[in-house]
Structures are given as C-alpha cells and as structure tokens.
PDB file of C-alpha atoms in Angstrom:
ATOM      1  CA  MET X   1      -0.003  -0.004   0.001  1.00 42.00           C
ATOM      2  CA  SER X   2       0.952   3.635   0.176  1.00 50.00           C
ATOM      3  CA  ASN X   3       3.666   5.352   2.220  1.00 50.00           C
ATOM      4  CA  THR X   4       1.318   8.307   2.607  1.00 50.00           C
ATOM      5  CA  PRO X   5       1.390   9.583   6.199  1.00 52.00           C
ATOM      6  CA  MET X   6      -1.772   9.546   8.260  1.00 53.00           C
ATOM      7  CA  ALA X   7      -3.644  12.765   7.687  1.00 56.00           C
ATOM      8  CA  ALA X   8      -6.513  14.495   9.416  1.00 72.00           C
ATOM      9  CA  SER X   9      -9.221  13.294   7.039  1.00 87.00           C
ATOM     10  CA  PRO X  10      -9.802  10.473   4.535  1.00 91.00           C
ATOM     11  CA  LEU X  11      -9.992  13.067   1.769  1.00 94.00           C
ATOM     12  CA  THR X  12      -6.569  14.491   2.656  1.00 93.00           C
ATOM     13  CA  ARG X  13      -5.122  10.965   2.756  1.00 92.00           C
ATOM     14  CA  ALA X  14      -6.631  10.218  -0.690  1.00 94.00           C
ATOM     15  CA  VAL X  15      -5.166  13.425  -2.159  1.00 96.00           C
ATOM     16  CA  LEU X  16      -1.732  12.656  -0.731  1.00 94.00           C
ATOM     17  CA  GLU X  17      -1.917   9.093  -2.001  1.00 93.00           C
ATOM     18  CA  ILE X  18      -2.719  10.315  -5.514  1.00 96.00           C
ATOM     19  CA  ASP X  19       0.103  12.861  -5.270  1.00 96.00           C
ATOM     20  CA  GLU X  20       2.494  10.081  -4.259  1.00 94.00           C
ATOM     21  CA  TYR X  21       1.310   7.913  -7.171  1.00 95.00           C
ATOM     22  CA  ALA X  22       1.738  10.785  -9.663  1.00 95.00           C
ATOM     23  CA  SER X  23       5.165  11.566  -8.213  1.00 94.00           C
ATOM     24  CA  GLY X  24       6.238   8.001  -8.866  1.00 94.00           C
ATOM     25  CA  LEU X  25       5.364   8.450 -12.535  1.00 95.00           C
ATOM     26  CA  GLY X  26       7.668  11.464 -12.859  1.00 94.00           C
ATOM     27  CA  TRP X  27       7.030  14.856 -14.380  1.00 94.00           C
ATOM     28  CA  ASP X  28       5.679  15.818 -17.803  1.00 92.00           C
ATOM     29  CA  GLN X  29       2.679  13.508 -17.414  1.00 94.00           C
ATOM     30  CA  PRO X  30      -0.828  13.979 -18.764  1.00 94.00           C
ATOM     31  CA  ALA X  31      -3.737  14.885 -16.511  1.00 95.00           C
ATOM     32  CA  ARG X  32      -5.184  11.922 -14.561  1.00 96.00           C
ATOM     33  CA  LEU X  33      -8.745  11.571 -13.294  1.00 97.00           C
ATOM     34  CA  PHE X  34      -9.756   9.406 -10.314  1.00 97.00           C
ATOM     35  CA  ALA X  35     -13.036   8.261  -8.857  1.00 95.00           C
ATOM     36  CA  LEU X  36     -13.008   8.239  -5.058  1.00 96.00           C
ATOM     37  CA  VAL X  37     -14.972   5.375  -3.574  1.00 92.00           C
ATOM     38  CA  ASP X  38     -15.732   4.490   0.037  1.00 89.00           C
ATOM     39  CA  THR X  39     -13.246   1.736   0.903  1.00 87.00           C
ATOM     40  CA  ALA X  40     -15.570  -0.200   3.223  1.00 85.00           C
ATOM     41  CA  ARG X  41     -18.357  -0.082   0.617  1.00 86.00           C
ATOM     42  CA  LEU X  42     -15.923  -1.235  -2.103  1.00 82.00           C
ATOM     43  CA  ARG X  43     -14.816  -4.216   0.017  1.00 83.00           C
ATOM     44  CA  THR X  44     -18.424  -5.240   0.622  1.00 82.00           C
ATOM     45  CA  GLN X  45     -19.932  -4.615  -2.810  1.00 83.00           C
ATOM     46  CA  GLU X  46     -16.941  -5.390  -5.052  1.00 82.00           C
ATOM     47  CA  PRO X  47     -14.705  -7.879  -3.194  1.00 80.00           C
ATOM     48  CA  ALA X  48     -12.902  -8.997  -6.387  1.00 84.00           C
ATOM     49  CA  LEU X  49     -12.030  -5.366  -7.248  1.00 78.00           C
ATOM     50  CA  ALA X  50     -10.953  -4.743  -3.658  1.00 77.00           C
ATOM     51  CA  THR X  51      -8.617  -7.726  -3.886  1.00 80.00           C
ATOM     52  CA  GLN X  52      -7.259  -6.521  -7.257  1.00 81.00           C
ATOM     53  CA  LEU X  53      -6.549  -3.121  -5.703  1.00 76.00           C
ATOM     54  CA  GLY X  54      -4.754  -4.719  -2.727  1.00 75.00           C
ATOM     55  CA  LEU X  55      -7.421  -3.666  -0.195  1.00 74.00           C
ATOM     56  CA  ALA X  56      -8.591  -7.078   0.964  1.00 70.00           C
ATOM     57  CA  ASP X  57      -5.931  -7.471   3.648  1.00 68.00           C
ATOM     58  CA  GLU X  58      -5.699  -3.825   4.711  1.00 67.00           C
ATOM     59  CA  PRO X  59      -6.582  -3.303   8.370  1.00 62.00           C
ATOM     60  CA  GLU X  60      -8.223   0.083   7.840  1.00 60.00           C
ATOM     61  CA  THR X  61     -11.971  -0.199   7.344  1.00 59.00           C
ATOM     62  CA  SER X  62     -12.740   3.412   6.521  1.00 67.00           C
ATOM     63  CA  GLY X  63     -11.385   5.880   4.031  1.00 87.00           C
ATOM     64  CA  LEU X  64     -11.464   6.597   0.356  1.00 92.00           C
ATOM     65  CA  THR X  65      -9.910   4.540  -2.412  1.00 89.00           C
ATOM     66  CA  PRO X  66      -8.801   6.352  -5.593  1.00 93.00           C
ATOM     67  CA  VAL X  67      -9.596   4.457  -8.763  1.00 91.00           C
ATOM     68  CA  GLU X  68      -7.906   5.848 -11.879  1.00 93.00           C
ATOM     69  CA  GLN X  69     -10.247   6.434 -14.814  1.00 94.00           C
ATOM     70  CA  ASP X  70      -9.607   6.343 -18.526  1.00 89.00           C
ATOM     71  CA  GLU X  71      -7.144   8.769 -19.983  1.00 86.00           C
ATOM     72  CA  VAL X  72      -8.071  12.451 -19.973  1.00 90.00           C
ATOM     73  CA  PRO X  73      -8.060  13.633 -23.622  1.00 90.00           C
ATOM     74  CA  ALA X  74      -5.125  15.921 -24.286  1.00 87.00           C
ATOM     75  CA  ASP X  75      -6.680  17.469 -27.407  1.00 87.00           C
ATOM     76  CA  ARG X  76      -9.629  18.985 -25.535  1.00 88.00           C
ATOM     77  CA  PRO X  77      -9.751  21.828 -22.998  1.00 87.00           C
ATOM     78  CA  LEU X  78      -9.954  20.390 -19.484  1.00 89.00           C
ATOM     79  CA  ASP X  79     -13.055  22.397 -18.537  1.00 87.00           C
ATOM     80  CA  GLU X  80     -14.931  21.092 -21.591  1.00 90.00           C
ATOM     81  CA  PHE X  81     -13.945  17.500 -20.772  1.00 93.00           C
ATOM     82  CA  LEU X  82     -15.004  17.829 -17.142  1.00 92.00           C
ATOM     83  CA  ALA X  83     -18.389  19.195 -18.233  1.00 90.00           C
ATOM     84  CA  THR X  84     -19.116  15.824 -19.913  1.00 92.00           C
ATOM     85  CA  ILE X  85     -18.576  13.700 -16.809  1.00 92.00           C
ATOM     86  CA  ALA X  86     -21.323  12.186 -14.681  1.00 91.00           C
ATOM     87  CA  TRP X  87     -20.567   9.796 -11.824  1.00 95.00           C
ATOM     88  CA  PRO X  88     -22.623   6.835 -10.610  1.00 93.00           C
ATOM     89  CA  ASP X  89     -23.993   6.937  -7.086  1.00 91.00           C
ATOM     90  CA  ALA X  90     -21.265   4.560  -5.835  1.00 89.00           C
ATOM     91  CA  VAL X  91     -18.672   7.249  -6.398  1.00 94.00           C
ATOM     92  CA  ALA X  92     -18.223   9.404  -3.292  1.00 95.00           C
ATOM     93  CA  GLY X  93     -15.945  11.976  -4.961  1.00 97.00           C
ATOM     94  CA  CYS X  94     -13.396  12.539  -7.647  1.00 97.00           C
ATOM     95  CA  ALA X  95      -9.866  13.877  -8.021  1.00 97.00           C
ATOM     96  CA  LEU X  96      -7.698  15.208 -10.769  1.00 97.00           C
ATOM     97  CA  THR X  97      -3.972  15.601 -10.982  1.00 97.00           C
ATOM     98  CA  VAL X  98      -2.591  18.014 -13.567  1.00 95.00           C
ATOM     99  CA  GLU X  99       0.691  19.843 -14.206  1.00 93.00           C
ATOM    100  CA  ARG X 100       0.784  23.539 -14.943  1.00 90.00           C
ATOM    101  CA  LEU X 101       3.112  26.532 -15.046  1.00 85.00           C
ATOM    102  CA  MET X 102       2.415  29.122 -12.414  1.00 83.00           C
ATOM    103  CA  LEU X 103       3.676  32.566 -11.607  1.00 80.00           C
ATOM    104  CA  PRO X 104       3.958  34.183  -8.211  1.00 77.00           C
ATOM    105  CA  PRO X 105       1.343  36.833  -7.386  1.00 77.00           C
ATOM    106  CA  SER X 106       4.013  39.525  -7.803  1.00 80.00           C
ATOM    107  CA  ALA X 107       4.117  38.752 -11.570  1.00 80.00           C
ATOM    108  CA  GLU X 108       0.451  39.541 -12.154  1.00 77.00           C
ATOM    109  CA  ALA X 109       1.163  43.230 -12.717  1.00 80.00           C
ATOM    110  CA  GLN X 110       3.622  42.306 -15.499  1.00 83.00           C
ATOM    111  CA  VAL X 111       1.105  40.380 -17.649  1.00 84.00           C
ATOM    112  CA  PRO X 112       0.668  42.157 -20.981  1.00 83.00           C
ATOM    113  CA  GLN X 113      -2.923  43.133 -21.741  1.00 85.00           C
ATOM    114  CA  GLY X 114      -4.870  41.706 -24.654  1.00 85.00           C
ATOM    115  CA  LEU X 115      -3.133  38.342 -24.976  1.00 83.00           C
ATOM    116  CA  ASP X 116      -5.214  35.404 -26.129  1.00 83.00           C
ATOM    117  CA  GLU X 117      -4.891  32.123 -24.252  1.00 77.00           C
ATOM    118  CA  ALA X 118      -2.126  30.720 -26.480  1.00 80.00           C
ATOM    119  CA  LYS X 119      -0.010  33.878 -26.324  1.00 84.00           C
ATOM    120  CA  LEU X 120      -0.519  34.129 -22.536  1.00 80.00           C
ATOM    121  CA  ALA X 121       0.722  30.529 -22.180  1.00 79.00           C
ATOM    122  CA  GLN X 122       3.806  31.360 -24.248  1.00 86.00           C
ATOM    123  CA  TRP X 123       4.448  34.460 -22.143  1.00 83.00           C
ATOM    124  CA  VAL X 124       4.175  32.478 -18.879  1.00 79.00           C
ATOM    125  CA  ALA X 125       6.454  29.731 -20.268  1.00 82.00           C
ATOM    126  CA  ARG X 126       9.189  32.333 -20.936  1.00 85.00           C
ATOM    127  CA  HIS X 127       8.785  34.197 -17.623  1.00 86.00           C
ATOM    128  CA  PRO X 128      11.879  33.862 -15.401  1.00 85.00           C
ATOM    129  CA  GLU X 129       9.796  33.377 -12.227  1.00 83.00           C
ATOM    130  CA  ARG X 130       7.625  30.581 -13.595  1.00 84.00           C
ATOM    131  CA  GLN X 131       7.226  27.434 -11.497  1.00 86.00           C
ATOM    132  CA  GLU X 132       6.217  24.015 -12.663  1.00 90.00           C
ATOM    133  CA  VAL X 133       3.607  22.601 -10.313  1.00 93.00           C
ATOM    134  CA  ARG X 134       1.607  19.411 -10.015  1.00 96.00           C
ATOM    135  CA  MET X 135      -1.845  20.040  -8.575  1.00 96.00           C
ATOM    136  CA  THR X 136      -3.989  17.272  -7.172  1.00 97.00           C
ATOM    137  CA  VAL X 137      -7.500  18.409  -6.372  1.00 97.00           C
ATOM    138  CA  ALA X 138     -10.276  16.276  -4.908  1.00 97.00           C
ATOM    139  CA  VAL X 139     -13.922  16.944  -4.073  1.00 97.00           C
ATOM    140  CA  LEU X 140     -16.662  14.918  -2.447  1.00 97.00           C
ATOM    141  CA  ARG X 141     -20.360  14.915  -3.211  1.00 95.00           C
ATOM    142  CA  ASP X 142     -20.986  16.642   0.112  1.00 94.00           C
ATOM    143  CA  GLY X 143     -18.874  19.625  -0.957  1.00 93.00           C
ATOM    144  CA  ALA X 144     -15.675  18.780   0.928  1.00 95.00           C
ATOM    145  CA  ARG X 145     -12.491  19.759  -0.933  1.00 96.00           C
ATOM    146  CA  GLU X 146      -8.785  19.145  -0.612  1.00 96.00           C
ATOM    147  CA  SER X 147      -5.726  19.951  -2.736  1.00 96.00           C
ATOM    148  CA  ALA X 148      -2.052  19.098  -2.826  1.00 95.00           C
ATOM    149  CA  LEU X 149       0.560  21.172  -4.665  1.00 94.00           C
ATOM    150  CA  ARG X 150       4.026  19.948  -5.470  1.00 94.00           C
ATOM    151  CA  LEU X 151       6.612  22.259  -7.048  1.00 92.00           C
ATOM    152  CA  ARG X 152       9.024  20.592  -9.463  1.00 91.00           C
ATOM    153  CA  GLU X 153      11.958  22.423  -7.918  1.00 88.00           C
ATOM    154  CA  LYS X 154      10.999  21.111  -4.457  1.00 88.00           C
ATOM    155  CA  ASP X 155       9.983  17.596  -5.531  1.00 85.00           C
ATOM    156  CA  ALA X 156       9.791  15.878  -2.164  1.00 86.00           C
ATOM    157  CA  ALA X 157       6.887  14.481  -0.146  1.00 86.00           C
ATOM    158  CA  THR X 158       7.849  16.733   2.760  1.00 87.00           C
ATOM    159  CA  GLU X 159       7.430  19.812   0.529  1.00 89.00           C
ATOM    160  CA  VAL X 160       3.858  19.127  -0.640  1.00 92.00           C
ATOM    161  CA  LEU X 161       1.411  21.853   0.338  1.00 91.00           C
ATOM    162  CA  THR X 162      -2.152  20.840   1.227  1.00 92.00           C
ATOM    163  CA  GLY X 163      -5.269  22.850   1.769  1.00 92.00           C
ATOM    164  CA  ALA X 164      -8.936  22.984   0.792  1.00 93.00           C
ATOM    165  CA  GLY X 165      -8.731  26.328  -1.020  1.00 91.00           C
ATOM    166  CA  LEU X 166      -5.470  26.115  -2.941  1.00 91.00           C
ATOM    167  CA  VAL X 167      -7.029  25.587  -6.414  1.00 91.00           C
ATOM    168  CA  PRO X 168     -10.622  26.872  -6.162  1.00 92.00           C
ATOM    169  CA  GLY X 169     -11.356  26.989  -9.876  1.00 91.00           C
ATOM    170  CA  LEU X 170     -10.445  23.377 -10.458  1.00 93.00           C
ATOM    171  CA  ALA X 171     -12.334  22.305  -7.330  1.00 95.00           C
ATOM    172  CA  GLU X 172     -15.435  24.098  -8.655  1.00 95.00           C
ATOM    173  CA  ALA X 173     -15.101  22.313 -12.033  1.00 94.00           C
ATOM    174  CA  LEU X 174     -14.747  18.953 -10.303  1.00 96.00           C
ATOM    175  CA  SER X 175     -17.735  19.678  -8.023  1.00 95.00           C
ATOM    176  CA  ALA X 176     -19.814  20.441 -11.097  1.00 94.00           C
ATOM    177  CA  THR X 177     -19.363  16.822 -12.239  1.00 95.00           C
ATOM    178  CA  PHE X 178     -21.731  15.853  -9.353  1.00 94.00           C
ATOM    179  CA  ALA X 179     -24.420  18.412 -10.211  1.00 87.00           C
ATOM    180  CA  ASP X 180     -27.782  16.969 -11.253  1.00 73.00           C
TER     181      ASP X 180
END
C-alpha cells in the first residue's frame, strides 16, 4: 500500500496518495482523473475489485480509495472534458492531478494586456519566475475539498502543500461533475 502519512481526514489521505502515485510516474505527465470510492463499501460490494486493488488485507476499514479512470483527452480543454462527466452513485468523490506553469502573485502586474490564451501561455512559459507545479484536487459529493501542490523544484513528499482552497477553480469544475 501507500507510504502516505496519516492525515486528518480520509479526503486528505486520498489526495496525498494520488500525489504520491503521480510523483512515482515522474514529471511531464498527462492529466489523470480518479473516482473516489468508500473503501468499506468497495470491500463489501466489489470484493474482487478490492482484492485486485490490494485492499482485501488492509486493516483500515474506513477511508477513500482512488480508482484511476480512462485517460483524460489531451486534445480537448480540461473544462470542456469535465463538463461531460457524470458519476454513478457509488462514487463518493473525484480527483484530478494536472501539471501547470504558475507565476507568483508579484508577476500579475507584469502580464501584458490583450493576450489570447495561447499567447498568454507562451508568455508564462518564458517568464523567469515561472514554477512548474503538479496540482492534485479532490472533491466529495458533500462539498468537501482538498488539494495538494508539489513544485518541481521542491519535488519531495515533505514539501507538498495541502489545503482545501489552494485551487478553487479546479475544485469548482470537479464539483460540477456531481451536479444533477
């Protein structure tokens, strides 16, 4: 199983487990989407799947199990793809891990006006203060949220930042996948 440290909530543990998994794959990876399922429910309702996922002999009876979904299409804007997703009732939440370039807040005043999305991306990619970051964001049906951020230049489990409000836009887009 995971080397993820015990965290305050099952959602935080799930986010850190996904971050650890993505870290093991290295950088320059495509976005990855996960269903979050109640571990106890999974063991009861899908024992064969629980065994396949290595959960049958785990002592913990509560928590969330991330189940990676099919590949996220790279040729489509992420927000458009997320708008097409609907989850079955057995899914308690979902998570997404994605890599992006970010700038510090101090660089906002330097952004040239009138750039379209492609030109803005090019400008950010050339900016000397840019940071490569992997964001893992998870939401539950009940509205709970959690995020983990890992900077490429500080690529260590002890340097991962967590918090519910770190990537609000992506959390909103994921929450919308549970809307009726």
